[in-house]
mmCIF file of C-alpha atoms and ligand atoms in Angstrom:
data_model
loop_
_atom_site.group_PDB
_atom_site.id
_atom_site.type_symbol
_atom_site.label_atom_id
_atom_site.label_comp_id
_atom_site.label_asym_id
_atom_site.label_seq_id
_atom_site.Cartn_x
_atom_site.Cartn_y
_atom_site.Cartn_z
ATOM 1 C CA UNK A 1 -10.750 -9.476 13.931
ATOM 2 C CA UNK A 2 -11.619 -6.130 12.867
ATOM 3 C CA UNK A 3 -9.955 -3.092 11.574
ATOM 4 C CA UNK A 4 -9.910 -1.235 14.871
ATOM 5 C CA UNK A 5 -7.819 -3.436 16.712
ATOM 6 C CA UNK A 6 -4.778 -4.478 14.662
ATOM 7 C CA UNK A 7 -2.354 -2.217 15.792
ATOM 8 C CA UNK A 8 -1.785 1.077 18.030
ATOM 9 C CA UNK A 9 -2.956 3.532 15.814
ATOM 10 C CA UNK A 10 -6.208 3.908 13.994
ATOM 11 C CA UNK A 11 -7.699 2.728 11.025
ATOM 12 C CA UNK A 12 -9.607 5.337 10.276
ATOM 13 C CA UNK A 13 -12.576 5.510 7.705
ATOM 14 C CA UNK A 14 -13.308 3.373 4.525
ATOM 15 C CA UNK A 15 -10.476 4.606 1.999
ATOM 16 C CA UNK A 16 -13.206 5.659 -0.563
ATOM 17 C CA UNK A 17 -11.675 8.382 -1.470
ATOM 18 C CA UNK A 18 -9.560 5.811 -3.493
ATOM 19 C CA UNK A 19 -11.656 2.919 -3.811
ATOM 20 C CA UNK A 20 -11.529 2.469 -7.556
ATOM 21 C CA UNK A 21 -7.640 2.229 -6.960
ATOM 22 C CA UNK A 22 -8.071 -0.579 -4.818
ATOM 23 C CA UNK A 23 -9.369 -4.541 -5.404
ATOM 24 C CA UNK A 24 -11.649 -4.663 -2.241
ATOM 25 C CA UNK A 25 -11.938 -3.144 0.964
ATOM 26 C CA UNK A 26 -9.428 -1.280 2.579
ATOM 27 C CA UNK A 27 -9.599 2.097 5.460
ATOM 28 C CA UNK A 28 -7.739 5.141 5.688
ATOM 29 C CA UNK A 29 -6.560 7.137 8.485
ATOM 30 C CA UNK A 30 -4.356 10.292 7.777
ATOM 31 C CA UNK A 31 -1.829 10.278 11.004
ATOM 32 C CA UNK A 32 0.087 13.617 9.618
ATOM 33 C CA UNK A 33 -1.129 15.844 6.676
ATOM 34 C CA UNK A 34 1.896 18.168 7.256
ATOM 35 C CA UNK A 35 5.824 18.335 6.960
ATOM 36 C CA UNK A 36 5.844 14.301 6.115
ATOM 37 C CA UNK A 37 2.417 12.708 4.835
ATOM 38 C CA UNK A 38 1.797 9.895 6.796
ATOM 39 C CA UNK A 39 -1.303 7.424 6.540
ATOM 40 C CA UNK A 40 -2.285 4.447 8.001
ATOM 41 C CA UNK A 41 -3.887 2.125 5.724
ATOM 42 C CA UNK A 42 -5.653 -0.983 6.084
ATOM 43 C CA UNK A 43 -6.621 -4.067 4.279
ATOM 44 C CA UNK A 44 -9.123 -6.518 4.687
ATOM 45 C CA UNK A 45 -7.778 -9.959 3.440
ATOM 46 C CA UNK A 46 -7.289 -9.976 -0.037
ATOM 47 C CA UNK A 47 -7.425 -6.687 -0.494
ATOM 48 C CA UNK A 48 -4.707 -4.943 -2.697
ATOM 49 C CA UNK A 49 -4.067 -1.420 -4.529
ATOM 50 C CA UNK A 50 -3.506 -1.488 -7.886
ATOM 51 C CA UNK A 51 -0.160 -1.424 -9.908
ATOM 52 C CA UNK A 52 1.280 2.405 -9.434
ATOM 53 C CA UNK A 53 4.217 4.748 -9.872
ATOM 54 C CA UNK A 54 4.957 7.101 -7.159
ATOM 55 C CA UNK A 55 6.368 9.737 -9.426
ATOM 56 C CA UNK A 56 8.619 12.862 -8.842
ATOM 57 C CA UNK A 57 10.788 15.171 -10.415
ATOM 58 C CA UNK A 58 13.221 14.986 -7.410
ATOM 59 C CA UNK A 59 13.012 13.175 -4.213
ATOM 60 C CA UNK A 60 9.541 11.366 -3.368
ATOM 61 C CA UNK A 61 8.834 7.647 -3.329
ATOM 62 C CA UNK A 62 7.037 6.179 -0.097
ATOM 63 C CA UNK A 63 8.064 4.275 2.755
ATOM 64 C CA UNK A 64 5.820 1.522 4.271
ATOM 65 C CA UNK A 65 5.785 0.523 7.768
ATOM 66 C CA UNK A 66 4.729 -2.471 8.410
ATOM 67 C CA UNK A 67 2.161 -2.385 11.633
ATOM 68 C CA UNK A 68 0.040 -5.391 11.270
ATOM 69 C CA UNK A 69 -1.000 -8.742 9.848
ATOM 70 C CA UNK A 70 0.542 -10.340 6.742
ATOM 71 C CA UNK A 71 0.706 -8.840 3.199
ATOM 72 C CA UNK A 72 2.801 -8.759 0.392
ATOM 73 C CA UNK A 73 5.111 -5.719 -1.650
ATOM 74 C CA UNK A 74 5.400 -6.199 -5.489
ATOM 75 C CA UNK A 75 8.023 -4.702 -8.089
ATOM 76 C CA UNK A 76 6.447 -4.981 -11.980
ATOM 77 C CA UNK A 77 8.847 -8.125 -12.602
ATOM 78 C CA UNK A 78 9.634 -8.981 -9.781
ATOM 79 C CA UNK A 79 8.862 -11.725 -6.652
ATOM 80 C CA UNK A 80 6.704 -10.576 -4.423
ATOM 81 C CA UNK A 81 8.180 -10.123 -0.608
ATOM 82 C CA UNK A 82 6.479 -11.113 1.936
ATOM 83 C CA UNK A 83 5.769 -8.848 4.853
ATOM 84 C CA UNK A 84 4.876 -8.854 8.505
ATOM 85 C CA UNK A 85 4.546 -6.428 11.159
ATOM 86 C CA UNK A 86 8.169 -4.245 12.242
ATOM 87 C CA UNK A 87 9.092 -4.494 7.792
ATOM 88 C CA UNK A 88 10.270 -1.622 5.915
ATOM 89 C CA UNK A 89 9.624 -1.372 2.617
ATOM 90 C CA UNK A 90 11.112 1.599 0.728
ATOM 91 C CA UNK A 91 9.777 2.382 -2.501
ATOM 92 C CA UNK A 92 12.017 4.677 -5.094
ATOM 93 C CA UNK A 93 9.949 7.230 -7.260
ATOM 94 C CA UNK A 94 8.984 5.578 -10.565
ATOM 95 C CA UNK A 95 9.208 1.819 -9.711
ATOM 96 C CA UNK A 96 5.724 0.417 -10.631
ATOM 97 C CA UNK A 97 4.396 -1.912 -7.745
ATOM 98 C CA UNK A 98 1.145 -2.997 -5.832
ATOM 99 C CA UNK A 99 1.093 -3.502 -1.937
ATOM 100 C CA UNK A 100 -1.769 -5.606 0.107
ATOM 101 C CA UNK A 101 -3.341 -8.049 2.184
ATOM 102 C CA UNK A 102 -2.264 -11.831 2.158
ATOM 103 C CA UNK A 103 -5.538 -13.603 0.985
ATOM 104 C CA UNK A 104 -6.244 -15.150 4.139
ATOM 105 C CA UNK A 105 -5.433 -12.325 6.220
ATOM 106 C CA UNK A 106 -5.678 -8.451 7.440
ATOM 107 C CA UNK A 107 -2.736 -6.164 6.540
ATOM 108 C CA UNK A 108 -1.996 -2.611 7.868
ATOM 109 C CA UNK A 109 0.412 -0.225 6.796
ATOM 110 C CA UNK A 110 2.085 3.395 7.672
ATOM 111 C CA UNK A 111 2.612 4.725 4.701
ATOM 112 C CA UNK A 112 4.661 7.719 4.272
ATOM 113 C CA UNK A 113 5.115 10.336 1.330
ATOM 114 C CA UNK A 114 8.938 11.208 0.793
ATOM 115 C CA UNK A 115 9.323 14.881 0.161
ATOM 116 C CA UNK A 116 9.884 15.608 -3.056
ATOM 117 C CA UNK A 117 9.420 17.705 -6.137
ATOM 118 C CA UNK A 118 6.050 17.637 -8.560
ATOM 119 C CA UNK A 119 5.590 14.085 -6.640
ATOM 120 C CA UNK A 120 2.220 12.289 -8.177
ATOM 121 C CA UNK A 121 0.760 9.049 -8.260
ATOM 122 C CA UNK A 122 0.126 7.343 -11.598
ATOM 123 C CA UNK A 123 -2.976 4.606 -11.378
ATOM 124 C CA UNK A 124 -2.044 1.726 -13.558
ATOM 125 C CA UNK A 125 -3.848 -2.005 -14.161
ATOM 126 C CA UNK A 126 -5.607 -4.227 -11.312
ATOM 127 C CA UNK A 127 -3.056 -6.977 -9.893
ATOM 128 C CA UNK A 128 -4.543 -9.978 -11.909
ATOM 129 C CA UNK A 129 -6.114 -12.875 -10.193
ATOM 130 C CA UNK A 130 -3.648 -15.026 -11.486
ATOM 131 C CA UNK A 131 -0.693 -12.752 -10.286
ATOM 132 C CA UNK A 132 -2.163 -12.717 -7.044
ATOM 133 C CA UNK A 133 -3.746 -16.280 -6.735
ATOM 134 C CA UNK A 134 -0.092 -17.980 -6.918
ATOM 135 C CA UNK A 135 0.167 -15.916 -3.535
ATOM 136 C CA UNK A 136 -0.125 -17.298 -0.162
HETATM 137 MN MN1 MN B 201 2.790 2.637 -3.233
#
């Protein structure tokens, strides 16, 4: 397995653009930089971004598409829901969360930017090992 061949569309480069938002390695590829921002993002197993608020003044949020593998979506107190390739996640502006691999396997995801006003991205804490660890 490798990142290239998960799904239909690419996995681009190694994300390092936001690598110190991230617990191991994951690849970006931007799919749309216009209108909607869409990316396709990729984990390796056990990789995971860290705890963060999609902010905005109006609007915003993010939608994740679910194109590969096996992962897992997080709300700050919360379960965590499993997901698997065709799974929509939608993800409200100002809900704090983490999204990533399972530990045992490779996770890909569209990820797309809801329109909104002054939208942002706050960087918060790592997901623990011991959050994560009581996943499968
Ligand atoms: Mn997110």
């Amino acid at each position: 397995m490798n990142a290239e061949n998960l799904s239909v569309f690419p996995a681009g480069k190694p994300n390092d653009a936001y690598a110190e938002y991230f617990t191991g390695q994951s690849y970006l590829a931007m799919l749309s930089t216009e209108q909607v921002v869409i990316g396709n993002v990729t984990f390796v197993p056990g990789c995971r971004n860290h705890w963060h608020i999609h902010h905005a003044d109006k609007g915003g949020g993010q939608i994740l598409l679910v194109t590969a593998g096996r992962g897992y979506y997080q709300e700050w107190g919360k379960e965590a829901r499993e997901l698997k390739p065709g799974d929509a996640v939608a993800i409200p502006a100002g809900v704090k969360h983490w999204h990533g691999a399972a530990p045992d396997s490779w996770f890909q995801h569209l990820a797309v930017e809801v329109p909104g006003e002054h939208c942002r991205n706050e960087w918060c804490e790592p997901v623990t090992g011991e959050d994560y660890g009581k996943l499968g």
